PDB file of C-alpha atoms in Angstrom:
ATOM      1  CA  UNK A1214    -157.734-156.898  45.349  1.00 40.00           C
ATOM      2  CA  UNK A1215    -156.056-160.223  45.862  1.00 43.00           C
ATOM      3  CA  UNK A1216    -159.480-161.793  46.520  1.00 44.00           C
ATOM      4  CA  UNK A1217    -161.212-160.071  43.428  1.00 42.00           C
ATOM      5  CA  UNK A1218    -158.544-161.604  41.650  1.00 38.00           C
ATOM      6  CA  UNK A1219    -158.926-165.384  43.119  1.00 42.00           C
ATOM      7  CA  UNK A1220    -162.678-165.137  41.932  1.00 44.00           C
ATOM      8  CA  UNK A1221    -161.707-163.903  38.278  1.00 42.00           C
ATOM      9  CA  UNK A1222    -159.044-167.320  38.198  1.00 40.00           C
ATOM     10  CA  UNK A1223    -161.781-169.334  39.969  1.00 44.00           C
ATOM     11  CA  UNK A1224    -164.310-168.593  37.365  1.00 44.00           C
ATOM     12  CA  UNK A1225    -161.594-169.182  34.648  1.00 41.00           C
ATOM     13  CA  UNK A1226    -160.429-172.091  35.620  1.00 41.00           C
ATOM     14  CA  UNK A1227    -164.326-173.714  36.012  1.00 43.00           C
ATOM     15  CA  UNK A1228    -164.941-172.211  32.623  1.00 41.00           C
ATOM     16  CA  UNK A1229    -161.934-173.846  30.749  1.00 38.00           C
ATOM     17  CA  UNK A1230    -161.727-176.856  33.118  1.00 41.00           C
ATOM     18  CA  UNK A1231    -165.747-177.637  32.912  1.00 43.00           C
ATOM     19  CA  UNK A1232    -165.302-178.126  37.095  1.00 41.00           C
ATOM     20  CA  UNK A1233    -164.459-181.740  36.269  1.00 40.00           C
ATOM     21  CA  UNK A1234    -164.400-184.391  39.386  1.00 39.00           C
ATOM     22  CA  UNK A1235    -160.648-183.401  39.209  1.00 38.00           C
ATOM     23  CA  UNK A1236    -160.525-179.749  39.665  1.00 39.00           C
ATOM     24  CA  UNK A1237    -159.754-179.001  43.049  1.00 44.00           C
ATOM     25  CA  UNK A1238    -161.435-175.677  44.609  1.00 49.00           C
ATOM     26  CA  UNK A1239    -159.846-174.969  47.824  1.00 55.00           C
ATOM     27  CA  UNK A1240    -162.357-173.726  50.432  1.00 56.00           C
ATOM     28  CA  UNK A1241    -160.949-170.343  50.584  1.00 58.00           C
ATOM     29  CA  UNK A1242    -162.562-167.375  52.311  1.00 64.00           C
ATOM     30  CA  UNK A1243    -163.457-164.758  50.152  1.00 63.00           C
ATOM     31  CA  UNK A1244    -163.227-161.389  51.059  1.00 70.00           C
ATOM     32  CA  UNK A1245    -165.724-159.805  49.013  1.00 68.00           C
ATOM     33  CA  UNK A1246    -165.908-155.559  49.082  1.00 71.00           C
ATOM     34  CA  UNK A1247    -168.061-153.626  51.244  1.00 77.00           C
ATOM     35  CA  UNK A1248    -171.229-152.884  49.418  1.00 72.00           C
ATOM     36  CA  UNK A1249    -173.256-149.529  49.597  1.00 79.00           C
ATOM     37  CA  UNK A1250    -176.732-150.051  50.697  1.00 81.00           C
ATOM     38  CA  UNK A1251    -177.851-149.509  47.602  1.00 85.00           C
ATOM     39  CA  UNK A1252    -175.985-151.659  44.684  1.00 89.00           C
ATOM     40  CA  UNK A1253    -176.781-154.306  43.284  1.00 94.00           C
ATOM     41  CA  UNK A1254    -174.442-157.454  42.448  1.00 94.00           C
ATOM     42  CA  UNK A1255    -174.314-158.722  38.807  1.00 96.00           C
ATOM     43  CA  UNK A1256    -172.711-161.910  37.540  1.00 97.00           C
ATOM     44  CA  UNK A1257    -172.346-163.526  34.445  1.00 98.00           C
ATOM     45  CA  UNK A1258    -170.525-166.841  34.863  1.00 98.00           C
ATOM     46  CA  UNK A1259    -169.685-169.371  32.034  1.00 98.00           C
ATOM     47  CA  UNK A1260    -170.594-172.864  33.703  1.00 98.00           C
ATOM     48  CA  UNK A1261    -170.087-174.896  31.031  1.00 97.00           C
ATOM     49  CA  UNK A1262    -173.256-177.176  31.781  1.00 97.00           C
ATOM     50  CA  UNK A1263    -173.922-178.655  28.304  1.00 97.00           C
ATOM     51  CA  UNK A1264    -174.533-182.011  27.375  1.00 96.00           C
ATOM     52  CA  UNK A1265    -173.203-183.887  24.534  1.00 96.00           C
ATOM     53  CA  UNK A1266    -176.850-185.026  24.079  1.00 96.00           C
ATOM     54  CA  UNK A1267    -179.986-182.933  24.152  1.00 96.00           C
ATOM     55  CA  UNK A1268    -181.717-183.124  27.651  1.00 97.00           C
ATOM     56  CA  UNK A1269    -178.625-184.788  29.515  1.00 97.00           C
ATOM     57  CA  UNK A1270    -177.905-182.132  31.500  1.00 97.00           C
ATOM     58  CA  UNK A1271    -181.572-181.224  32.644  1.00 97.00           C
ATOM     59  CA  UNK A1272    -181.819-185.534  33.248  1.00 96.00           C
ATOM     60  CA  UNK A1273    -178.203-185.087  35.639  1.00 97.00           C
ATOM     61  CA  UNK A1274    -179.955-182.008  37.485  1.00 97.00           C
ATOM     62  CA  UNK A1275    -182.889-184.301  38.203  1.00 97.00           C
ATOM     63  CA  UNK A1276    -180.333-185.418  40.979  1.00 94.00           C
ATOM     64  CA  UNK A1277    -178.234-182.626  41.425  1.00 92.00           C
ATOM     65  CA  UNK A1278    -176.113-182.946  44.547  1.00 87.00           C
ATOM     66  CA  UNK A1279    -174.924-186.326  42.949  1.00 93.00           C
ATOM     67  CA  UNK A1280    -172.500-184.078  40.666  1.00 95.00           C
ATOM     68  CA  UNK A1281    -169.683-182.858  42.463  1.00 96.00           C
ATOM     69  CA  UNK A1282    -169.171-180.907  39.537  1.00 96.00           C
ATOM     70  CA  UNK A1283    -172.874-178.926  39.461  1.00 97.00           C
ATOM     71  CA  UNK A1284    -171.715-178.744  43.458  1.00 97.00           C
ATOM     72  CA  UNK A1285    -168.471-176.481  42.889  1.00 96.00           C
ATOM     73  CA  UNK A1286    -170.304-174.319  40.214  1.00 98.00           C
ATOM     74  CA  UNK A1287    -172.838-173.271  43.028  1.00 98.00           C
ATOM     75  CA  UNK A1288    -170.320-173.199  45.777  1.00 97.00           C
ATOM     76  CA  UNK A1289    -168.445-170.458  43.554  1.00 96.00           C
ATOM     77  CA  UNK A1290    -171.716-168.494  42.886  1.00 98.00           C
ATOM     78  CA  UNK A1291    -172.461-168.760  46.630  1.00 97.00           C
ATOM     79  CA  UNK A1292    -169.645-167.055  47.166  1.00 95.00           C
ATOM     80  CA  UNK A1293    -169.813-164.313  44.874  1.00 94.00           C
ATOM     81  CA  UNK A1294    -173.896-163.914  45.995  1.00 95.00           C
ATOM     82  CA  UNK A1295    -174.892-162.046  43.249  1.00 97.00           C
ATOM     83  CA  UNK A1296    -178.327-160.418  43.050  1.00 97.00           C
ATOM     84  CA  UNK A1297    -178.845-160.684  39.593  1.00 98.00           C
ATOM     85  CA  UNK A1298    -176.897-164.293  37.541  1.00 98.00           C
ATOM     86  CA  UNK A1299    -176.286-164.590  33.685  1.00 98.00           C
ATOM     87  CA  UNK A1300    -175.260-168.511  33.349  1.00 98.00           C
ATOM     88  CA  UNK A1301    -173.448-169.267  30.465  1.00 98.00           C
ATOM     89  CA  UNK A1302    -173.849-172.217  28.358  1.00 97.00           C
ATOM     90  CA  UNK A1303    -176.651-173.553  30.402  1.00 98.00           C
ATOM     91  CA  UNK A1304    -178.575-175.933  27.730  1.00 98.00           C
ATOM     92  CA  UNK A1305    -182.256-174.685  26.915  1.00 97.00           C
ATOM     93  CA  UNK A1306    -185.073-176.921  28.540  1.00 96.00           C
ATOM     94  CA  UNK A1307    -188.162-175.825  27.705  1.00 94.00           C
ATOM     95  CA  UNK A1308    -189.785-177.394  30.857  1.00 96.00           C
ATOM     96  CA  UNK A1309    -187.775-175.205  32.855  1.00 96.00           C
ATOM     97  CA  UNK A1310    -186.807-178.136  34.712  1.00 97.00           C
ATOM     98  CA  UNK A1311    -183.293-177.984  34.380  1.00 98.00           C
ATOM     99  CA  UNK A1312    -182.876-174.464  35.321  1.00 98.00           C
ATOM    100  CA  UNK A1313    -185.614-174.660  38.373  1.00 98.00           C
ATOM    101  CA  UNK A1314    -183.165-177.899  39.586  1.00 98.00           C
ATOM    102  CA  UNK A1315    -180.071-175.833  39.764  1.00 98.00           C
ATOM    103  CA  UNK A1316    -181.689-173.277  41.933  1.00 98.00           C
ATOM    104  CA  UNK A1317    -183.692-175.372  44.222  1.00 98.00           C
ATOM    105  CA  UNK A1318    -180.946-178.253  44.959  1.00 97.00           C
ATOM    106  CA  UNK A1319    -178.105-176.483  44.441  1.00 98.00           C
ATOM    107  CA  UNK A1320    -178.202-172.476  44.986  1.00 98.00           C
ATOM    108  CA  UNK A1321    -180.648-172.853  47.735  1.00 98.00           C
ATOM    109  CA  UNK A1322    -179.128-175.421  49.827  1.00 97.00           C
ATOM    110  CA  UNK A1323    -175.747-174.176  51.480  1.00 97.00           C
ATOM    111  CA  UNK A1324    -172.371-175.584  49.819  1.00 96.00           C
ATOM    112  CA  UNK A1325    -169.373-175.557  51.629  1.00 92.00           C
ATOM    113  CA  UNK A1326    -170.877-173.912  54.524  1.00 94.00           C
ATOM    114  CA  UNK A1327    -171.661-171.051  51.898  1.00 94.00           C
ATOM    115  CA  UNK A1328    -175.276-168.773  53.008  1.00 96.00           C
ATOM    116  CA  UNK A1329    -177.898-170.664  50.480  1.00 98.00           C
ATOM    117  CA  UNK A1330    -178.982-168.362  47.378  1.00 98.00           C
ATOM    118  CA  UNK A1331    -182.613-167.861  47.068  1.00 97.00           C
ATOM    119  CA  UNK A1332    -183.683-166.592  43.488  1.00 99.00           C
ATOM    120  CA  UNK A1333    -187.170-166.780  43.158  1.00 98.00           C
ATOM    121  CA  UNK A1334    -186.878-165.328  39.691  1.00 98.00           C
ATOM    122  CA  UNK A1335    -185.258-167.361  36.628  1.00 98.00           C
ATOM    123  CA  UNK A1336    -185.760-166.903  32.828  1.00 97.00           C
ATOM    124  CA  UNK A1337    -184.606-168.936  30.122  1.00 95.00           C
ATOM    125  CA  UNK A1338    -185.884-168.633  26.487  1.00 87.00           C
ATOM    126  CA  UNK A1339    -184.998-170.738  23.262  1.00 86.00           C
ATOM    127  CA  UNK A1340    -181.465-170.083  21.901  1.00 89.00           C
ATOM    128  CA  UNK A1341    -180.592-169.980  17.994  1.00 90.00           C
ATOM    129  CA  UNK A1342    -177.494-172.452  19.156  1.00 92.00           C
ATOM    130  CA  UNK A1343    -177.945-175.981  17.353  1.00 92.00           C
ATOM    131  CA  UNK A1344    -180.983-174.287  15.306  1.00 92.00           C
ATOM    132  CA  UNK A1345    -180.364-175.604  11.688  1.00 92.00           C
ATOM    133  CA  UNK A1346    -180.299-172.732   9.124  1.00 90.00           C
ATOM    134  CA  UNK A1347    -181.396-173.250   5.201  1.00 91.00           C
ATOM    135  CA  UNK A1348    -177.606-172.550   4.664  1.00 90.00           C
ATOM    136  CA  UNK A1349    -174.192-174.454   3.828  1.00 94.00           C
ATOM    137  CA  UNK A1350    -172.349-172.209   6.440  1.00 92.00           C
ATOM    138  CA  UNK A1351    -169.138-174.722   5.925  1.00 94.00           C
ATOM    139  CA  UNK A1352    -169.380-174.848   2.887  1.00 95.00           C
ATOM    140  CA  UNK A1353    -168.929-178.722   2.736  1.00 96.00           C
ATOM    141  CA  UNK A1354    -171.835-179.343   0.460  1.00 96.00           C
ATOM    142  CA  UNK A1355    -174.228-180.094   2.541  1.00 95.00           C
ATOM    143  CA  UNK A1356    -176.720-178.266   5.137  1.00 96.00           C
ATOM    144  CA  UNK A1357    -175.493-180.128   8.850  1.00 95.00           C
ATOM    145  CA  UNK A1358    -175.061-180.007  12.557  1.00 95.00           C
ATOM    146  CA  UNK A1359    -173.533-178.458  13.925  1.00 95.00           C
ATOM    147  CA  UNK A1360    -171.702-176.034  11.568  1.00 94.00           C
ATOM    148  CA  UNK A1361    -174.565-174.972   9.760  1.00 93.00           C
ATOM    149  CA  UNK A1362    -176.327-173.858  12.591  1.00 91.00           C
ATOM    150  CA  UNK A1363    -177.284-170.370  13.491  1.00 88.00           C
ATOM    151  CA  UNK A1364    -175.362-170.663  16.447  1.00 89.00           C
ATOM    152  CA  UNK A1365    -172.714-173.622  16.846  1.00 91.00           C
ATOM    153  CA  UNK A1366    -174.239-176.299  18.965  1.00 94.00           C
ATOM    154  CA  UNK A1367    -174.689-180.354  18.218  1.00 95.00           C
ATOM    155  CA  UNK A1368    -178.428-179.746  19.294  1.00 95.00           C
ATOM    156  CA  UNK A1369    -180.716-177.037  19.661  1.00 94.00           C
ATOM    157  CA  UNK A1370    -180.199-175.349  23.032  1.00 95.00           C
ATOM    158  CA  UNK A1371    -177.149-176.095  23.826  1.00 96.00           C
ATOM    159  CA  UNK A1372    -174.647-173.390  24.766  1.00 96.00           C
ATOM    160  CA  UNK A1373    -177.624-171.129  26.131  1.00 96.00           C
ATOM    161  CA  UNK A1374    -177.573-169.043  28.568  1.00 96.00           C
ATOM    162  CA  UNK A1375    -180.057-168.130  32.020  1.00 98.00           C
ATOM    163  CA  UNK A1376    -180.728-165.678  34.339  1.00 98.00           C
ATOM    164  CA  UNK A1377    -181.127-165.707  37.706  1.00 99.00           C
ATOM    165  CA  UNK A1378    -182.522-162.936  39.531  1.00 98.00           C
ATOM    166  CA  UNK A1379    -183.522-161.835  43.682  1.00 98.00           C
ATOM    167  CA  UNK A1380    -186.090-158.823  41.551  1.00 97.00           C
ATOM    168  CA  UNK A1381    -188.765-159.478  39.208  1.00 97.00           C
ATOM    169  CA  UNK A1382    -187.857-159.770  35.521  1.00 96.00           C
ATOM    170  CA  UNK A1383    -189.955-158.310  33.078  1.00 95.00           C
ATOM    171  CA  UNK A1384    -190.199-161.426  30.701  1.00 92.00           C
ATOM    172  CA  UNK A1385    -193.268-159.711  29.133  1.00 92.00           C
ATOM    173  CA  UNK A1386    -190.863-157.069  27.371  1.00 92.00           C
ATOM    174  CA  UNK A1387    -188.361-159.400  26.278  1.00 89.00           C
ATOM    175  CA  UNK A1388    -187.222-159.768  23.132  1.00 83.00           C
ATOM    176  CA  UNK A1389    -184.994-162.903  21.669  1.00 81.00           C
ATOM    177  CA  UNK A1390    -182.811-162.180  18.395  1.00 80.00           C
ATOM    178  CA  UNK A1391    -182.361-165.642  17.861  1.00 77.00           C
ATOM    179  CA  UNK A1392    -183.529-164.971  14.323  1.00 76.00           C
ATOM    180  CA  UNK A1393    -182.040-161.987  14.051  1.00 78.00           C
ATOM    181  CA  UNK A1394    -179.180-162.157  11.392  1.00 78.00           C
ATOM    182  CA  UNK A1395    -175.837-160.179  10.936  1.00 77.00           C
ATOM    183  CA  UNK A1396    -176.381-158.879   7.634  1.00 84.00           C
ATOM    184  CA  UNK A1397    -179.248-157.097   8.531  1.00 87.00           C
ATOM    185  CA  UNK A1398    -177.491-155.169  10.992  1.00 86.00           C
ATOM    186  CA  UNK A1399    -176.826-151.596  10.259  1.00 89.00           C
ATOM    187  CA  UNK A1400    -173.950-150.677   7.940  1.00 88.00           C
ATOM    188  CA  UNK A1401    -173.777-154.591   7.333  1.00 81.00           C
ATOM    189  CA  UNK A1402    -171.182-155.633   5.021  1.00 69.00           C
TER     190      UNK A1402
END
């Protein structure tokens, strides 16, 4: 339980604290519970990797073991080892780049003498973050970025989310409701 509970702080703390150069991670070991045969480990971790600019952060993943910070975010999720990852404000790159980056110099090459994560599945599609709508949301009179967006972000992208997965996704079936607006949800007010 006590170990359950460092991970919930740990991911906490990286989410509020962005894993800055100055956020210390002690290299603690984990005990993790014994798993059934069977399961299957989710995740969904908010790693705060969002630029101020658009393509900044898939530019700093370019050379990704020079950021101790993009270093402590994998070292936590090597940890945890999940099966299946949700990342959390990951910007949107529509090369993939970015996304391909984090898994191949970070996940799969062992941090802090953590076993290296192999996911040889990833998805990322286009977010409604930092996508202007034709409305003044703000009401300030005028139709801006990034308060006027469908989803709050200085540029489109950013704030998106990832997955991450060691089983095939079936990206064929997806669907994105990054159009999809509240009022047309049932019993809408």
């Amino acid at each position: 339980m006590k170990s359950m509970l460092f991970l919930l702080l740990t991911f906490v703390f990286c989410s509020f604290q962005s894993c800055s150069d100055e956020v210390q991670i002690q290299d603690t070991e984990i005990e993790l519970p014994t798993l059934e045969p069977d399961t299957i480990r989710f995740a969904v971790y908010n790693v705060s990797m969002f630029g101020s600019s658009e393509g900044l952060i898939a530019s700093q993943l370019e050379n990704a073991d020079q950021y101790i910070r993009f270093k402590r975010i994998a070292s936590v999720i090597q940890k945890v080892s999940p099966d299946v990852l949700v990342l959390m404000e990951f910007d949107y790159d529509s090369t993939g780049n970015a996304l391909r980056n984090f898994n191949d110099q970070l996940l799969a090459v062992s941090q802090n003498g953590d076993s290296a994560l192999i996911y040889p599945y990833t998805y990322q599609i286009d977010s409604n973050t930092g996508e202007l709508s034709s409305v003044d949301i703000d009401g300030n009179g005028s139709i801006t970025l990034p308060n006027d967006a469908y989803g709050f972000g200085q540029f489109k992208g950013q704030y998106a989310s990832a997955i991450l997965s060691t089983y095939p996704l079936d990206t064929l079936n997806s669907r994105s409701f990054r159009k999809f607006l509240w009022k047309d949800m049932p019993n809408a007010a």
